[in-house]
């Protein structure tokens, strides 16, 4: 694609490399290679960033699901041997009651099979993450005393948390985020006000990848074969 660069910077029809990497369960480098090889369509913005056409990305993801997991297990979450017995878990981290209510209602409506937990700040989230290892952490950035910046860096800095996807919801601009130290490159950022369909689409894609991994994960030797939870 060679046109539409200015529209791509703002349009929800396009996603960045980080979000595409999370949807596909691949590294940013691998997604860049897919773009270079023409497997997914993308444009280059005026600032030199790649923006990937969402419809092309989702089409490629469907091919991945049909063909089975790719060859980057270190980037794919839920690879434990008992993965098939684990439900899909989402941890919401925010100190604003209204935001928590909106997100909880959204998840209950669209994903009643998910296990949803709530933490009121980053420190409480750290404790819950260590106990339950959620698949996705959706966090605000402005919290006191332990904010979302610190939480994102904590998760990104621990190899044992490599399978946890972190999604930051914020009204801060890119410049403001950078002035506060920035975020790890594997953290997704959705700007507020959040479009519900965008979050729902991301969670649907992420959960589908998890289901495929769960069905492919080997069971422990001698363990009975049990059906996984319906999702």
Tab-separated table of N, CA and C in Angstrom, residues 63-142:
chain	number	residue	atom	x	y	z
A	63	UNK	N	-5.285	-17.396	9.227
A	63	UNK	CA	-4.441	-18.416	8.609
A	63	UNK	C	-3.544	-19.080	9.647
A	64	UNK	N	-3.004	-18.279	10.572
A	64	UNK	CA	-2.150	-18.830	11.621
A	64	UNK	C	-2.915	-19.817	12.492
A	65	UNK	N	-4.124	-19.436	12.878
A	65	UNK	CA	-4.940	-20.299	13.734
A	65	UNK	C	-5.242	-21.611	13.024
A	66	UNK	N	-5.541	-21.527	11.726
A	66	UNK	CA	-5.867	-22.727	10.959
A	66	UNK	C	-4.663	-23.651	10.812
A	67	UNK	N	-3.458	-23.060	10.726
A	67	UNK	CA	-2.257	-23.850	10.478
A	67	UNK	C	-1.555	-24.303	11.748
A	68	UNK	N	-1.948	-23.738	12.901
A	68	UNK	CA	-1.307	-24.119	14.152
A	68	UNK	C	-0.299	-23.084	14.590
A	69	UNK	N	0.251	-23.214	15.818
A	69	UNK	CA	1.180	-22.236	16.370
A	69	UNK	C	2.421	-22.069	15.523
A	70	UNK	N	2.936	-20.852	15.484
A	70	UNK	CA	4.162	-20.546	14.758
A	70	UNK	C	5.391	-20.907	15.585
A	71	UNK	N	6.561	-20.497	15.125
A	71	UNK	CA	7.820	-20.971	15.691
A	71	UNK	C	8.449	-19.962	16.620
A	72	UNK	N	7.649	-19.236	17.395
A	72	UNK	CA	8.199	-18.317	18.373
A	72	UNK	C	7.590	-18.574	19.750
A	73	UNK	N	7.848	-19.744	20.328
A	73	UNK	CA	7.203	-20.074	21.598
A	73	UNK	C	7.551	-19.119	22.710
A	74	UNK	N	8.724	-18.472	22.663
A	74	UNK	CA	9.081	-17.552	23.736
A	74	UNK	C	8.210	-16.317	23.744
A	75	UNK	N	7.539	-16.032	22.627
A	75	UNK	CA	6.682	-14.861	22.546
A	75	UNK	C	5.211	-15.204	22.773
A	76	UNK	N	4.877	-16.497	22.858
A	76	UNK	CA	3.480	-16.885	22.954
A	76	UNK	C	3.118	-17.212	24.390
A	77	UNK	N	2.057	-16.586	24.937
A	77	UNK	CA	1.693	-16.838	26.322
A	77	UNK	C	1.016	-18.183	26.535
A	78	UNK	N	0.873	-18.534	27.809
A	78	UNK	CA	0.180	-19.749	28.219
A	78	UNK	C	0.792	-21.009	27.621
A	79	UNK	N	2.080	-21.204	27.848
A	79	UNK	CA	2.744	-22.383	27.325
A	79	UNK	C	3.010	-23.438	28.403
A	80	UNK	N	2.475	-23.228	29.598
A	80	UNK	CA	2.693	-24.198	30.654
A	80	UNK	C	2.014	-25.521	30.306
A	81	UNK	N	2.491	-26.596	30.912
A	81	UNK	CA	2.009	-27.926	30.537
A	81	UNK	C	0.566	-28.149	30.950
A	82	UNK	N	0.064	-27.361	31.900
A	82	UNK	CA	-1.337	-27.497	32.285
A	82	UNK	C	-2.171	-26.379	31.684
A	83	UNK	N	-1.729	-25.846	30.536
A	83	UNK	CA	-2.390	-24.691	29.928
A	83	UNK	C	-3.846	-24.966	29.603
A	84	UNK	N	-4.142	-26.215	29.214
A	84	UNK	CA	-5.516	-26.508	28.805
A	84	UNK	C	-6.503	-26.394	29.959
A	85	UNK	N	-6.011	-26.459	31.190
A	85	UNK	CA	-6.905	-26.392	32.337
A	85	UNK	C	-7.096	-24.973	32.847
A	86	UNK	N	-6.430	-24.012	32.232
A	86	UNK	CA	-6.464	-22.648	32.732
A	86	UNK	C	-7.494	-21.802	31.983
A	87	UNK	N	-8.315	-21.063	32.697
A	87	UNK	CA	-9.242	-20.139	32.032
A	87	UNK	C	-8.491	-18.908	31.542
A	88	UNK	N	-9.118	-18.148	30.685
A	88	UNK	CA	-8.530	-16.903	30.211
A	88	UNK	C	-8.802	-15.831	31.263
A	89	UNK	N	-7.730	-15.232	31.782
A	89	UNK	CA	-7.860	-14.296	32.890
A	89	UNK	C	-7.440	-12.888	32.483
A	90	UNK	N	-8.229	-11.918	32.917
A	90	UNK	CA	-7.958	-10.505	32.660
A	90	UNK	C	-7.889	-9.774	34.001
A	91	UNK	N	-6.841	-9.000	34.189
A	91	UNK	CA	-6.709	-8.180	35.391
A	91	UNK	C	-6.880	-6.712	35.018
A	92	UNK	N	-7.851	-6.045	35.636
A	92	UNK	CA	-8.107	-4.628	35.427
A	92	UNK	C	-7.434	-3.840	36.543
A	93	UNK	N	-6.630	-2.828	36.167
A	93	UNK	CA	-5.905	-2.041	37.168
A	93	UNK	C	-6.246	-0.569	36.971
A	94	UNK	N	-6.988	-0.010	37.914
A	94	UNK	CA	-7.398	1.395	37.814
A	94	UNK	C	-7.916	1.845	39.178
A	95	UNK	N	-7.641	3.104	39.519
A	95	UNK	CA	-8.149	3.625	40.793
A	95	UNK	C	-9.441	4.412	40.627
A	96	UNK	N	-9.987	4.389	39.418
A	96	UNK	CA	-11.233	5.108	39.143
A	96	UNK	C	-12.397	4.122	39.102
A	97	UNK	N	-13.360	4.296	40.007
A	97	UNK	CA	-14.469	3.357	40.113
A	97	UNK	C	-15.302	3.280	38.843
A	98	UNK	N	-15.524	4.422	38.181
A	98	UNK	CA	-16.341	4.434	36.977
A	98	UNK	C	-15.673	3.647	35.852
A	99	UNK	N	-14.358	3.829	35.696
A	99	UNK	CA	-13.641	3.090	34.663
A	99	UNK	C	-13.715	1.594	34.912
A	100	UNK	N	-13.520	1.188	36.157
A	100	UNK	CA	-13.601	-0.235	36.494
A	100	UNK	C	-14.992	-0.774	36.195
A	101	UNK	N	-16.023	-0.009	36.529
A	101	UNK	CA	-17.395	-0.454	36.276
A	101	UNK	C	-17.651	-0.619	34.776
A	102	UNK	N	-17.190	0.349	33.980
A	102	UNK	CA	-17.388	0.284	32.531
A	102	UNK	C	-16.684	-0.932	31.939
A	103	UNK	N	-15.423	-1.144	32.327
A	103	UNK	CA	-14.654	-2.263	31.780
A	103	UNK	C	-15.208	-3.607	32.245
A	104	UNK	N	-15.588	-3.675	33.511
A	104	UNK	CA	-16.142	-4.921	34.033
A	104	UNK	C	-17.447	-5.278	33.320
A	105	UNK	N	-18.295	-4.282	33.124
A	105	UNK	CA	-19.554	-4.504	32.412
A	105	UNK	C	-19.302	-4.964	30.982
A	106	UNK	N	-18.332	-4.343	30.332
A	106	UNK	CA	-17.991	-4.707	28.956
A	106	UNK	C	-17.526	-6.158	28.878
A	107	UNK	N	-16.656	-6.551	29.793
A	107	UNK	CA	-16.146	-7.918	29.786
A	107	UNK	C	-17.244	-8.927	30.111
A	108	UNK	N	-18.089	-8.612	31.066
A	108	UNK	CA	-19.172	-9.530	31.430
A	108	UNK	C	-20.150	-9.722	30.275
A	109	UNK	N	-20.372	-8.643	29.510
A	109	UNK	CA	-21.321	-8.713	28.399
A	109	UNK	C	-20.766	-9.536	27.239
A	110	UNK	N	-19.497	-9.306	26.896
A	110	UNK	CA	-18.918	-9.940	25.711
A	110	UNK	C	-18.155	-11.223	26.021
A	111	UNK	N	-17.628	-11.360	27.242
A	111	UNK	CA	-16.804	-12.512	27.572
A	111	UNK	C	-17.176	-13.083	28.943
A	112	UNK	N	-18.383	-13.592	29.083
A	112	UNK	CA	-18.803	-14.115	30.394
A	112	UNK	C	-17.957	-15.288	30.860
A	113	UNK	N	-17.238	-15.950	29.940
A	113	UNK	CA	-16.405	-17.086	30.308
A	113	UNK	C	-15.042	-16.665	30.858
A	114	UNK	N	-14.660	-15.401	30.710
A	114	UNK	CA	-13.384	-14.925	31.221
A	114	UNK	C	-13.432	-14.810	32.746
A	115	UNK	N	-12.270	-14.953	33.370
A	115	UNK	CA	-12.116	-14.656	34.794
A	115	UNK	C	-11.544	-13.246	34.902
A	116	UNK	N	-12.291	-12.351	35.531
A	116	UNK	CA	-11.902	-10.943	35.612
A	116	UNK	C	-11.614	-10.554	37.057
A	117	UNK	N	-10.437	-9.962	37.286
A	117	UNK	CA	-10.052	-9.486	38.615
A	117	UNK	C	-9.765	-7.992	38.548
A	118	UNK	N	-9.761	-7.355	39.724
A	118	UNK	CA	-9.575	-5.910	39.796
A	118	UNK	C	-8.495	-5.579	40.816
A	119	UNK	N	-7.613	-4.648	40.456
A	119	UNK	CA	-6.631	-4.091	41.390
A	119	UNK	C	-6.763	-2.576	41.333
A	120	UNK	N	-6.603	-1.920	42.475
A	120	UNK	CA	-6.822	-0.478	42.557
A	120	UNK	C	-5.561	0.347	42.341
A	121	UNK	N	-4.399	-0.283	42.345
A	121	UNK	CA	-3.169	0.416	41.996
A	121	UNK	C	-2.127	-0.609	41.589
A	122	UNK	N	-0.947	-0.128	41.194
A	122	UNK	CA	0.071	-1.021	40.679
A	122	UNK	C	0.571	-2.031	41.693
A	123	UNK	N	0.698	-1.628	42.942
A	123	UNK	CA	1.196	-2.545	43.962
A	123	UNK	C	0.241	-3.701	44.190
A	124	UNK	N	-1.048	-3.400	44.263
A	124	UNK	CA	-2.042	-4.461	44.407
A	124	UNK	C	-2.010	-5.379	43.187
A	125	UNK	N	-1.777	-4.791	42.014
A	125	UNK	CA	-1.690	-5.589	40.789
A	125	UNK	C	-0.496	-6.537	40.837
A	126	UNK	N	0.645	-6.058	41.336
A	126	UNK	CA	1.841	-6.896	41.432
A	126	UNK	C	1.551	-8.150	42.256
A	127	UNK	N	0.853	-7.990	43.366
A	127	UNK	CA	0.521	-9.124	44.236
A	127	UNK	C	-0.388	-10.103	43.498
A	128	UNK	N	-1.409	-9.575	42.804
A	128	UNK	CA	-2.341	-10.451	42.104
A	128	UNK	C	-1.680	-11.170	40.940
A	129	UNK	N	-0.794	-10.465	40.231
A	129	UNK	CA	-0.107	-11.083	39.084
A	129	UNK	C	0.747	-12.256	39.541
A	130	UNK	N	1.431	-12.097	40.661
A	130	UNK	CA	2.266	-13.176	41.175
A	130	UNK	C	1.423	-14.388	41.556
A	131	UNK	N	0.207	-14.164	42.020
A	131	UNK	CA	-0.658	-15.258	42.459
A	131	UNK	C	-1.344	-15.961	41.296
A	132	UNK	N	-1.824	-15.185	40.305
A	132	UNK	CA	-2.716	-15.783	39.316
A	132	UNK	C	-2.214	-15.738	37.882
A	133	UNK	N	-1.178	-14.962	37.574
A	133	UNK	CA	-0.607	-14.890	36.223
A	133	UNK	C	-1.698	-14.712	35.148
A	134	UNK	N	-2.336	-13.556	35.100
A	134	UNK	CA	-3.386	-13.338	34.097
A	134	UNK	C	-2.821	-13.346	32.685
A	135	UNK	N	-3.684	-13.586	31.727
A	135	UNK	CA	-3.277	-13.514	30.324
A	135	UNK	C	-3.098	-12.075	29.862
A	136	UNK	N	-3.982	-11.211	30.343
A	136	UNK	CA	-3.961	-9.807	29.929
A	136	UNK	C	-4.093	-8.916	31.159
A	137	UNK	N	-3.276	-7.867	31.208
A	137	UNK	CA	-3.402	-6.826	32.225
A	137	UNK	C	-3.789	-5.530	31.517
A	138	UNK	N	-4.940	-4.995	31.879
A	138	UNK	CA	-5.406	-3.719	31.325
A	138	UNK	C	-5.252	-2.674	32.415
A	139	UNK	N	-4.374	-1.706	32.208
A	139	UNK	CA	-4.043	-0.785	33.283
A	139	UNK	C	-4.109	0.679	32.868
A	140	UNK	N	-4.520	1.501	33.812
A	140	UNK	CA	-4.389	2.944	33.669
A	140	UNK	C	-2.932	3.302	33.955
A	141	UNK	N	-2.507	4.483	33.520
A	141	UNK	CA	-1.135	4.915	33.796
A	141	UNK	C	-1.060	5.848	34.990
A	142	UNK	N	-2.093	6.678	35.186
A	142	UNK	CA	-2.084	7.654	36.275
A	142	UNK	C	-2.730	7.082	37.524
